[in-house]
Short mmCIF file of C-alpha atoms in Angstrom, two decimals:
data_model
loop_
_atom_site.label_atom_id
_atom_site.label_comp_id
_atom_site.label_asym_id
_atom_site.label_seq_id
_atom_site.Cartn_x
_atom_site.Cartn_y
_atom_site.Cartn_z
CA MET A 515 21.44 113.24 36.90
CA SER A 516 24.16 110.86 35.83
CA GLY A 517 23.29 107.47 37.37
CA GLY A 518 25.84 104.67 37.64
CA VAL A 519 28.84 106.98 38.05
CA SER A 520 32.18 105.19 38.10
CA ARG A 521 33.51 105.03 41.66
CA ASP A 522 37.04 105.54 40.36
CA TRP A 523 36.04 108.73 38.52
CA LEU A 524 34.08 109.92 41.55
CA ALA A 525 37.02 109.32 43.90
CA GLU A 526 39.38 111.22 41.59
CA ALA A 527 36.94 114.14 41.27
CA ILE A 528 36.60 114.45 45.04
CA ARG A 529 40.39 114.13 45.47
CA ARG A 530 40.96 117.05 43.09
CA ILE A 531 38.55 119.29 44.99
CA GLU A 532 39.99 118.34 48.37
CA ALA A 533 43.55 118.85 47.10
CA ASP A 534 42.57 122.31 45.89
CA TYR A 535 41.30 123.11 49.39
CA ASN A 536 44.53 121.90 50.99
CA ARG A 537 46.55 124.17 48.69
CA SER A 538 44.62 127.22 49.86
CA ALA A 539 45.40 128.71 53.25
CA ASP A 540 42.44 129.90 55.33
CA THR A 541 41.19 133.38 54.51
CA HIS A 542 42.59 136.26 56.54
CA LEU A 543 40.94 137.95 59.50
CA ILE A 544 41.57 141.71 59.42
CA ARG A 545 41.40 143.64 62.71
CA LEU A 546 39.98 147.17 62.59
CA PRO A 547 39.90 149.08 65.90
CA LEU A 548 37.11 151.66 66.13
CA PRO A 549 38.62 154.72 67.88
CA ARG A 550 35.23 156.36 68.39
CA HIS A 551 33.87 153.18 69.99
CA PRO A 552 36.25 152.36 72.89
CA GLY A 553 36.34 148.67 73.74
CA ILE A 554 34.71 147.60 70.47
CA THR A 555 36.77 146.03 67.68
CA LEU A 556 35.63 145.16 64.18
CA TYR A 557 37.04 142.17 62.30
CA LEU A 558 36.73 141.46 58.58
CA LYS A 559 36.85 137.85 57.38
CA ASP A 560 38.49 138.45 54.00
CA GLU A 561 36.80 136.00 51.64
CA SER A 562 38.22 137.77 48.59
CA SER A 563 41.45 135.79 49.07
CA HIS A 564 39.90 132.54 47.84
CA PRO A 565 41.23 131.28 44.47
CA THR A 566 38.10 132.58 42.72
CA GLY A 567 38.00 135.81 44.71
CA SER A 568 34.83 135.60 46.79
CA LEU A 569 32.90 134.03 49.65
CA LYS A 570 31.07 131.91 47.07
CA HIS A 571 34.16 129.72 46.58
CA ARG A 572 33.19 127.92 49.79
CA LEU A 573 29.63 127.38 48.58
CA ALA A 574 30.68 126.19 45.13
CA ARG A 575 33.07 123.65 46.63
CA SER A 576 30.35 122.35 48.97
CA LEU A 577 27.76 122.14 46.19
CA PHE A 578 30.09 120.15 43.95
CA LEU A 579 31.03 117.74 46.75
CA TYR A 580 27.36 117.34 47.66
CA ALA A 581 26.37 116.60 44.07
CA LEU A 582 29.31 114.23 43.54
CA CYS A 583 28.62 112.23 46.70
CA ASN A 584 24.96 111.95 45.66
CA GLU A 585 26.15 110.74 42.23
CA TRP A 586 24.24 113.55 40.53
CA ILE A 587 27.35 114.47 38.51
CA GLY A 588 29.38 112.15 36.27
CA PRO A 589 32.21 112.60 33.77
CA GLN A 590 29.86 113.67 30.95
CA THR A 591 27.45 115.82 32.97
CA THR A 592 26.72 119.38 31.92
CA VAL A 593 26.53 121.48 35.10
CA ILE A 594 24.14 124.43 35.24
CA GLU A 595 23.58 127.15 37.83
CA ALA A 596 21.35 130.18 38.34
CA SER A 597 23.48 132.98 39.77
CA SER A 598 24.02 136.71 40.04
CA GLY A 599 27.65 136.06 39.13
CA SER A 600 30.06 135.20 41.94
CA THR A 601 28.76 131.69 42.63
CA ALA A 602 28.93 130.94 38.93
CA VAL A 603 32.54 132.17 38.76
CA SER A 604 33.51 129.71 41.49
CA GLU A 605 31.46 126.88 40.03
CA ALA A 606 33.01 127.40 36.60
CA TYR A 607 36.40 127.00 38.30
CA PHE A 608 35.45 123.63 39.80
CA ALA A 609 33.73 122.45 36.61
CA LYS A 610 36.90 123.19 34.67
CA MET A 611 38.92 121.31 37.28
CA LEU A 612 36.76 118.23 36.62
CA GLY A 613 36.62 118.69 32.84
CA LEU A 614 32.86 119.40 32.81
CA ARG A 615 30.80 121.76 30.67
CA PHE A 616 29.32 124.59 32.75
CA ILE A 617 26.49 127.00 31.90
CA ALA A 618 25.70 130.02 34.10
CA VAL A 619 22.18 131.46 33.93
CA VAL A 620 22.58 135.09 35.01
CA PRO A 621 20.58 138.34 34.92
CA ALA A 622 21.49 140.48 31.92
CA SER A 623 22.43 143.26 34.38
CA THR A 624 25.28 141.22 35.94
CA ALA A 625 28.55 143.17 36.08
CA ALA A 626 30.71 142.51 33.00
CA PRO A 627 33.86 141.56 34.98
CA LYS A 628 31.92 138.70 36.59
CA LEU A 629 30.86 137.45 33.18
CA ASP A 630 34.46 137.70 31.99
CA ALA A 631 35.59 135.65 35.00
CA ILE A 632 33.02 132.94 34.27
CA ARG A 633 34.27 132.72 30.70
CA PHE A 634 37.89 132.76 31.86
CA HIS A 635 37.23 129.54 33.77
CA GLY A 636 35.59 127.97 30.73
CA GLY A 637 31.96 128.64 31.61
CA GLU A 638 29.22 129.64 29.19
CA ILE A 639 26.79 132.52 29.76
CA HIS A 640 23.03 132.31 29.33
CA ALA A 641 21.66 135.78 30.18
CA VAL A 642 17.99 136.51 30.99
CA ASP A 643 16.31 139.91 31.04
CA ASP A 644 14.06 139.15 34.04
CA PRO A 645 16.10 137.99 37.07
CA ARG A 646 13.07 136.11 38.39
CA THR A 647 13.32 133.65 35.48
CA VAL A 648 16.81 132.35 36.29
CA TYR A 649 15.45 129.35 38.20
CA ALA A 650 13.10 128.07 35.51
CA THR A 651 15.66 128.73 32.78
CA ALA A 652 18.33 126.76 34.63
CA GLN A 653 15.93 123.85 35.15
CA ARG A 654 15.00 123.89 31.46
CA LEU A 655 18.63 123.88 30.34
CA ALA A 656 19.35 120.94 32.66
CA GLN A 657 16.51 118.99 31.08
CA GLU A 658 17.54 119.89 27.54
CA THR A 659 21.19 118.92 28.07
CA GLY A 660 20.57 115.94 30.34
CA GLY A 661 22.69 117.84 32.84
CA HIS A 662 22.50 118.74 36.53
CA TYR A 663 21.19 122.00 37.97
CA LEU A 664 23.27 122.65 41.11
CA ASP A 665 20.51 124.93 42.53
CA GLN A 666 22.44 126.90 45.13
CA PHE A 667 19.24 128.46 46.44
CA THR A 668 17.86 125.10 47.55
CA TYR A 669 20.99 123.21 48.55
CA ALA A 670 23.24 125.88 50.12
CA GLU A 671 22.07 125.26 53.68
CA ARG A 672 22.36 121.46 53.45
CA ALA A 673 25.54 121.09 51.37
CA THR A 674 27.70 122.66 54.10
CA ASP A 675 28.36 120.82 57.37
CA TRP A 676 27.19 123.44 59.88
CA ARG A 677 28.67 121.53 62.85
CA GLY A 678 32.23 122.19 61.69
CA ASN A 679 34.47 120.52 59.11
CA ASN A 680 36.27 123.78 58.26
CA ASN A 681 33.14 125.80 57.53
CA ILE A 682 33.24 129.59 57.73
CA ALA A 683 31.78 129.73 61.25
CA GLN A 684 34.36 127.34 62.68
CA SER A 685 37.09 129.29 60.90
CA ILE A 686 35.92 132.57 62.44
CA PHE A 687 35.88 131.25 66.01
CA THR A 688 39.25 129.49 65.58
CA GLN A 689 40.89 132.69 64.31
CA MET A 690 39.29 134.78 67.05
CA ALA A 691 40.61 132.50 69.83
CA HIS A 692 43.55 134.75 70.80
CA GLU A 693 41.84 138.11 70.41
CA GLU A 694 40.85 140.36 73.31
CA TYR A 695 37.20 139.38 72.94
CA PRO A 696 37.44 135.87 71.44
CA ILE A 697 33.71 135.19 71.43
CA PRO A 698 32.18 137.83 69.14
CA SER A 699 29.25 139.80 70.47
CA TRP A 700 27.87 139.82 66.93
CA ILE A 701 28.59 138.23 63.58
CA VAL A 702 27.17 140.12 60.60
CA CYS A 703 26.62 138.69 57.13
CA GLY A 704 24.33 139.14 54.16
CA ALA A 705 21.93 136.65 52.57
CA GLY A 706 21.81 135.62 48.94
CA THR A 707 20.91 131.97 49.22
CA GLY A 708 20.77 132.09 53.02
CA GLY A 709 23.36 129.32 53.29
CA THR A 710 26.02 131.38 55.07
CA SER A 711 23.64 132.74 57.71
CA ALA A 712 22.20 129.24 58.24
CA THR A 713 25.69 127.78 58.73
CA ILE A 714 26.81 130.51 61.14
CA GLY A 715 23.54 130.57 63.11
CA ARG A 716 23.45 126.80 63.55
CA PHE A 717 27.14 126.63 64.51
CA ILE A 718 26.67 129.31 67.18
CA ARG A 719 23.87 127.29 68.75
CA TYR A 720 25.65 123.95 68.37
CA GLU A 721 28.76 125.30 70.14
CA ARG A 722 26.57 127.10 72.74
CA HIS A 723 28.13 130.50 72.10
CA SER A 724 26.51 133.73 73.30
CA THR A 725 27.22 135.37 69.92
CA ARG A 726 24.25 136.89 68.13
CA LEU A 727 23.78 136.80 64.36
CA CYS A 728 22.72 139.82 62.33
CA VAL A 729 21.84 139.58 58.64
CA ALA A 730 22.26 142.81 56.68
CA ASP A 731 19.78 142.93 53.81
CA PRO A 732 19.14 145.42 51.00
CA VAL A 733 15.96 147.42 51.51
CA ASN A 734 14.57 146.05 48.25
CA SER A 735 14.91 142.40 49.32
CA VAL A 736 12.31 140.04 50.67
CA PHE A 737 14.41 138.43 53.41
CA HIS A 738 14.10 141.14 56.09
CA ARG A 739 10.40 141.49 55.34
CA HIS A 740 9.89 137.74 55.70
CA HIS A 741 11.87 137.74 58.96
CA ALA A 742 9.49 140.35 60.35
CA ASP A 743 6.35 138.79 58.83
CA PRO A 744 6.58 135.14 57.68
CA SER A 745 3.55 135.59 55.42
CA VAL A 746 5.63 137.82 53.11
CA THR A 747 7.44 135.52 50.67
CA THR A 748 7.88 137.58 47.48
CA LEU A 749 8.51 141.17 46.44
CA PRO A 750 6.20 143.21 44.23
CA GLU A 751 7.16 143.25 40.56
CA GLY A 752 9.79 145.89 39.78
CA CYS A 753 11.19 145.93 43.32
CA ALA A 754 14.83 144.91 43.17
CA ALA A 755 18.09 145.69 44.97
CA ARG A 756 21.15 147.05 43.16
CA ILE A 757 23.59 145.14 45.38
CA GLU A 758 24.76 142.00 43.58
CA GLY A 759 25.07 138.74 45.45
CA ILE A 760 22.66 139.47 48.32
CA GLY A 761 18.96 140.17 48.62
CA ARG A 762 16.36 138.22 46.68
CA PRO A 763 12.87 138.81 45.23
CA ARG A 764 11.60 135.56 46.79
CA VAL A 765 12.37 133.69 50.00
CA GLU A 766 14.86 131.00 49.05
CA PRO A 767 14.62 127.46 50.49
CA SER A 768 18.05 127.82 52.13
CA PHE A 769 17.05 130.92 54.13
CA ILE A 770 16.45 129.89 57.76
CA PRO A 771 15.05 132.94 59.63
CA SER A 772 14.85 131.18 63.01
CA VAL A 773 18.66 131.20 63.47
CA ILE A 774 18.90 134.97 62.88
CA ASP A 775 18.75 137.29 65.90
CA ARG A 776 18.39 140.57 64.03
CA MET A 777 18.04 141.85 60.48
CA ILE A 778 19.03 145.34 59.36
CA ALA A 779 17.64 146.73 56.11
CA VAL A 780 20.22 148.85 54.25
CA GLU A 781 19.57 151.31 51.44
CA ASP A 782 21.60 150.86 48.25
CA ALA A 783 23.22 154.28 48.72
CA GLN A 784 24.24 153.31 52.26
CA SER A 785 25.80 150.06 51.00
CA ILE A 786 27.73 151.80 48.25
CA GLY A 787 28.75 154.65 50.54
CA ALA A 788 30.05 152.22 53.17
CA MET A 789 31.84 150.29 50.42
CA HIS A 790 33.67 153.43 49.29
CA ALA A 791 34.47 154.37 52.88
CA LEU A 792 35.96 150.96 53.70
CA ALA A 793 37.91 150.92 50.44
CA GLY A 794 39.54 154.19 51.52
CA ILE A 795 40.33 152.85 54.98
CA LEU A 796 41.81 149.58 53.70
CA GLY A 797 43.52 151.06 50.64
CA ARG A 798 41.85 148.59 48.27
CA ARG A 799 38.47 148.16 46.68
CA VAL A 800 35.75 145.97 48.19
CA GLY A 801 32.37 144.95 46.78
CA GLY A 802 28.90 146.32 47.41
CA SER A 803 27.72 143.49 49.67
CA THR A 804 30.68 144.19 51.95
CA GLY A 805 29.42 147.76 52.17
CA THR A 806 26.01 146.43 53.24
CA ASN A 807 27.70 144.44 56.01
CA ILE A 808 29.75 147.44 57.16
CA TRP A 809 26.69 149.69 57.40
CA ALA A 810 24.99 147.14 59.65
CA CYS A 811 28.16 146.64 61.72
CA MET A 812 28.37 150.34 62.48
CA ALA A 813 24.71 150.44 63.50
CA ILE A 814 25.45 147.61 65.94
CA ALA A 815 28.69 149.27 67.16
CA ASP A 816 26.79 152.52 67.79
CA ALA A 817 24.14 150.66 69.81
CA MET A 818 26.77 148.78 71.83
CA ALA A 819 28.62 152.01 72.62
CA GLN A 820 25.42 153.74 73.71
CA ALA A 821 24.65 150.79 76.01
CA GLY A 822 28.17 150.87 77.46
CA GLU A 823 28.99 147.44 76.03
CA GLN A 824 32.39 146.23 74.87
CA GLY A 825 33.28 143.33 72.62
CA SER A 826 34.03 142.25 69.09
CA ILE A 827 32.01 142.32 65.88
CA VAL A 828 32.94 140.05 62.96
CA THR A 829 31.72 140.50 59.41
CA LEU A 830 32.61 139.30 55.92
CA LEU A 831 34.62 141.03 53.24
CA CYS A 832 32.75 139.16 50.53
CA ASP A 833 34.70 139.95 47.36
CA SER A 834 37.01 142.42 45.69
CA GLY A 835 35.69 145.69 44.32
CA ASP A 836 37.58 145.08 41.09
CA ARG A 837 34.49 143.29 39.82
CA TYR A 838 32.47 146.50 40.15
CA GLY A 839 34.67 149.05 38.42
CA CYS A 840 32.01 149.64 35.78
CA THR A 841 29.15 149.90 38.29
CA TYR A 842 29.55 150.90 41.96
CA TYR A 843 32.90 152.62 41.40
CA ASP A 844 31.73 154.39 38.23
CA ALA A 845 30.32 157.88 38.88
CA ASP A 846 28.29 157.82 35.68
CA TRP A 847 26.69 154.51 36.63
CA THR A 848 25.72 155.58 40.15
CA SER A 849 24.41 158.89 38.83
CA ALA A 850 22.35 157.15 36.13
CA HIS A 851 20.79 154.93 38.80
CA GLY A 852 20.08 157.83 41.15
CA ILE A 853 22.45 156.62 43.88
CA ASP A 854 23.87 159.51 45.88
CA TRP A 855 26.33 157.76 48.21
CA GLN A 856 28.81 160.48 49.21
CA ALA A 857 27.09 161.56 52.45
CA ASP A 858 26.77 157.94 53.58
CA ALA A 859 30.45 157.35 52.86
CA ALA A 860 31.38 160.38 54.94
CA SER A 861 29.18 159.11 57.79
CA ILE A 862 30.98 155.76 57.88
CA VAL A 863 34.44 157.36 57.68
CA GLY A 864 33.54 159.65 60.56
CA ARG A 865 32.33 156.75 62.72
CA MET A 866 35.18 154.34 61.92
CA THR A 867 38.18 156.68 62.20
CA ALA A 868 39.54 159.02 64.83
#
């Protein structure tokens, strides 16, 4: 914590972040009709178009503004984060913008392109073998450097103004305003910190929409288990998802299960299969967490069709698949990890196309 931060420096830091936002147009909303599901349309909120290439750009911006306005960050503060990669990429971008040293504490298994992106923006890498130790390691580094641990897992749900102020939920409903079904039947997202689902769920209730919120979660994640049974707060040792950016071994403070209407557990092979299927439909690569979302969306679309319902489903295209060329898009990698995704990809293609 900095203490006694110059108001002039603080004002300039906030101005730079706000100016960066104003230079970036809102992310695109991609419409995907589902020919096999008459009257149901799928929309993808393309978060890969942010300057740092992922949904986490929004979170990083909010975390920096939150820390600055609390005067937790000053001109000499070392900024530290525990991350599976994408949040750290975005935070390194904002740290560089403010001329601050940034250290990312990441699992050693994090995809190499993410690590390269962190370094590209001037960040440093501190890798740990056990992903469960990222929190304690980040806290220790903050103490040793006299720096500030941003702690996305605690502050994600409070750093974003869930009532509006250009958050992702408000953006979705604004962009949907002129569509055939402007109020989505469902919005589907994943949970890493839980901040996105908390923001969307609260906004839906605040605006009194009938939309329901589904969180798609890797099978080897604690969130869906906790949603079903609040007494479950951690996973057994050795139980971990392969899908970067979502799913956690412990229930994070920012995860608010009460605003979630449904959770769908998705196998890693289903996520990667749906990722490959969508990449083929769009003509460009998407990431694994987007595949998780798509698998859940199609389960919801199938149920709506069977019930004779019509409407819209909105989900997030979280990041580009270019970050996963050496993992999810590498046949040797998926084979080595025992992930047989081809049948699941074919299932999604068959359900999404004519």
